[in-house]
CSV table of C-alpha atoms in Angstrom, one decimal:
chain,number,residue,atom,x,y,z
A,1,MET,CA,2.7,35.4,-46.4
A,2,PRO,CA,4.8,34.5,-43.3
A,3,LEU,CA,6.8,37.2,-41.5
A,4,SER,CA,10.6,37.2,-41.8
A,5,GLU,CA,12.7,36.5,-38.8
A,6,HIS,CA,13.5,40.1,-38.3
A,7,GLU,CA,9.8,41.0,-38.4
A,8,GLN,CA,8.9,38.2,-36.0
A,9,ARG,CA,11.6,39.5,-33.5
A,10,MET,CA,10.3,43.1,-33.8
A,11,LEU,CA,6.7,41.9,-33.2
A,12,GLU,CA,7.8,39.9,-30.2
A,13,GLN,CA,9.6,43.0,-28.8
A,14,MET,CA,6.5,45.1,-29.3
A,15,GLU,CA,4.4,42.5,-27.5
A,16,ARG,CA,6.8,42.4,-24.6
A,17,ALA,CA,6.8,46.1,-24.4
A,18,LEU,CA,3.0,46.1,-24.4
A,19,TYR,CA,2.9,43.5,-21.6
A,20,ALA,CA,5.4,45.6,-19.6
A,21,GLU,CA,3.5,48.8,-20.1
A,22,ASP,CA,-0.1,47.7,-19.6
A,23,PRO,CA,-0.4,44.0,-18.7
A,24,LYS,CA,-4.2,44.2,-18.1
A,25,PHE,CA,-4.9,45.6,-21.6
A,26,ALA,CA,-2.5,43.1,-23.2
A,27,THR,CA,-4.3,40.1,-21.6
A,28,ALA,CA,-7.6,41.6,-22.6
A,29,LEU,CA,-6.5,41.7,-26.3
A,30,GLU,CA,-4.7,38.4,-26.2
A,31,GLY,CA,-7.6,36.0,-26.8
A,32,SER,CA,-10.3,38.3,-28.3
A,33,GLY,CA,-9.6,37.7,-32.0
A,34,LEU,CA,-8.9,34.2,-33.3
A,35,ARG,CA,-10.0,32.2,-30.3
A,36,THR,CA,-13.5,33.6,-30.2
A,37,TYR,CA,-13.8,33.3,-34.0
A,38,THR,CA,-12.8,29.7,-34.0
A,39,ARG,CA,-15.0,28.9,-31.0
A,40,ARG,CA,-18.0,30.5,-32.8
A,41,ARG,CA,-17.1,28.5,-35.9
A,42,VAL,CA,-17.0,25.2,-34.0
A,43,TYR,CA,-20.4,26.0,-32.4
A,44,GLN,CA,-21.9,26.7,-35.8
A,45,ALA,CA,-20.5,23.5,-37.1
A,46,VAL,CA,-22.0,21.5,-34.2
A,47,ALA,CA,-25.4,23.2,-34.9
A,48,GLY,CA,-25.1,22.3,-38.6
A,49,PHE,CA,-24.2,18.7,-37.6
A,50,LEU,CA,-27.5,18.5,-35.7
A,51,VAL,CA,-29.3,19.9,-38.7
A,52,GLY,CA,-27.7,17.2,-40.8
A,53,ILE,CA,-28.9,14.5,-38.3
A,54,ALA,CA,-32.4,16.0,-38.6
A,55,LEU,CA,-32.3,15.9,-42.4
A,56,LEU,CA,-31.0,12.3,-42.3
A,57,MET,CA,-33.8,11.2,-40.0
A,58,ALA,CA,-36.4,13.2,-42.0
A,59,GLY,CA,-35.2,11.5,-45.2
A,60,MET,CA,-35.6,8.1,-43.6
A,61,VAL,CA,-39.1,8.8,-42.3
A,62,ALA,CA,-40.2,10.3,-45.6
A,63,GLN,CA,-38.5,7.4,-47.5
A,64,GLN,CA,-36.6,10.0,-49.6
A,65,ILE,CA,-33.1,8.8,-50.1
A,66,TRP,CA,-31.8,12.1,-51.5
A,67,ILE,CA,-32.8,14.0,-48.3
A,68,SER,CA,-30.9,11.5,-46.3
A,69,VAL,CA,-27.9,11.8,-48.5
A,70,VAL,CA,-28.0,15.6,-48.2
A,71,GLY,CA,-28.3,15.2,-44.4
A,72,PHE,CA,-25.2,13.0,-44.4
A,73,LEU,CA,-23.2,15.4,-46.5
A,74,VAL,CA,-24.2,18.3,-44.2
A,75,MET,CA,-23.1,16.2,-41.2
A,76,LEU,CA,-19.8,15.3,-42.9
A,77,GLY,CA,-19.0,18.9,-43.9
A,78,CYS,CA,-19.9,20.3,-40.5
A,79,ALA,CA,-17.7,17.6,-38.8
A,80,VAL,CA,-14.8,18.6,-41.0
A,81,LEU,CA,-15.3,22.3,-40.1
A,82,ALA,CA,-15.6,21.6,-36.4
A,83,VAL,CA,-12.4,19.5,-36.4
A,84,THR,CA,-10.3,22.0,-38.4
A,85,GLY,CA,-11.7,24.9,-36.4
A,86,TRP,CA,-10.8,23.1,-33.1
A,87,ARG,CA,-7.3,22.4,-34.3
A,88,LYS,CA,-6.7,26.0,-35.4
A,89,ALA,CA,-7.9,27.5,-32.1
A,90,PRO,CA,-5.1,28.8,-29.9
A,91,ARG,CA,-4.9,27.4,-26.4
A,92,PRO,CA,-6.1,29.8,-23.6
A,93,GLY,CA,-2.6,30.7,-22.4
A,94,GLU,CA,-1.1,30.7,-25.9
A,95,GLN,CA,-1.1,33.6,-28.3
A,96,ALA,CA,-2.0,33.2,-32.0
A,97,ARG,CA,1.0,33.0,-34.3
A,98,ALA,CA,1.2,35.7,-36.8
A,99,GLY,CA,3.7,34.0,-39.1
A,100,GLY,CA,1.5,31.0,-40.1
A,101,SER,CA,0.5,27.7,-38.8
A,102,VAL,CA,4.0,26.2,-38.2
A,103,ALA,CA,5.1,26.3,-34.6
A,104,PRO,CA,8.4,28.1,-33.9
A,105,ARG,CA,10.1,24.9,-32.8
A,106,GLN,CA,9.1,23.0,-35.9
A,107,ALA,CA,10.2,26.0,-38.1
A,108,ARG,CA,13.6,25.9,-36.3
A,109,GLN,CA,13.9,22.2,-36.9
A,110,ARG,CA,13.0,22.5,-40.6
A,111,ARG,CA,15.4,25.4,-41.0
A,112,SER,CA,18.2,23.5,-39.4
A,113,MET,CA,17.4,20.5,-41.6
A,114,MET,CA,17.5,22.7,-44.6
A,115,ASP,CA,20.8,24.3,-43.5
A,116,ARG,CA,22.3,20.8,-43.1
A,117,ILE,CA,21.1,19.8,-46.6
A,118,GLU,CA,22.5,23.0,-48.1
A,119,GLN,CA,25.8,22.5,-46.3
A,120,ARG,CA,26.1,19.0,-47.6
A,121,TRP,CA,25.3,20.2,-51.1
A,122,GLN,CA,27.9,22.9,-50.9
A,123,ARG,CA,30.5,20.4,-49.6
A,124,ARG,CA,29.8,18.0,-52.5
A,125,ARG,CA,30.0,20.9,-55.0
A,126,ASP,CA,33.3,22.2,-53.6
A,127,GLU,CA,34.8,18.6,-53.5
A,128,GLY,CA,33.9,18.2,-57.2
A,129,ARG,CA,36.0,21.2,-58.2
């Protein structure tokens, strides 16, 4: 559930206050959560991908098609996990967004587009009366 605009502003104010009060502590907390989790997830996906390659090769050597298919599926699943984990990871200087996966600029653009659509709808409705 995304935060409302008021809640986002309050959160940003608390973050600024924390940075002003104790910048060393704030930078220590900044990347400890989501970034390390996604990095660990990507590493696990790479290891799983290598296991999938091993299964694929073992199936070819043993001439068992089903082992090769399982290896390919493991490789495919791990590749998807690695790519999605890599995309979700915040950049080193960037903080994780609490409100969801939509960037603030994109949210503003969407909101302004929705505002324009609503204004047009209201105008058409008022002209019809």
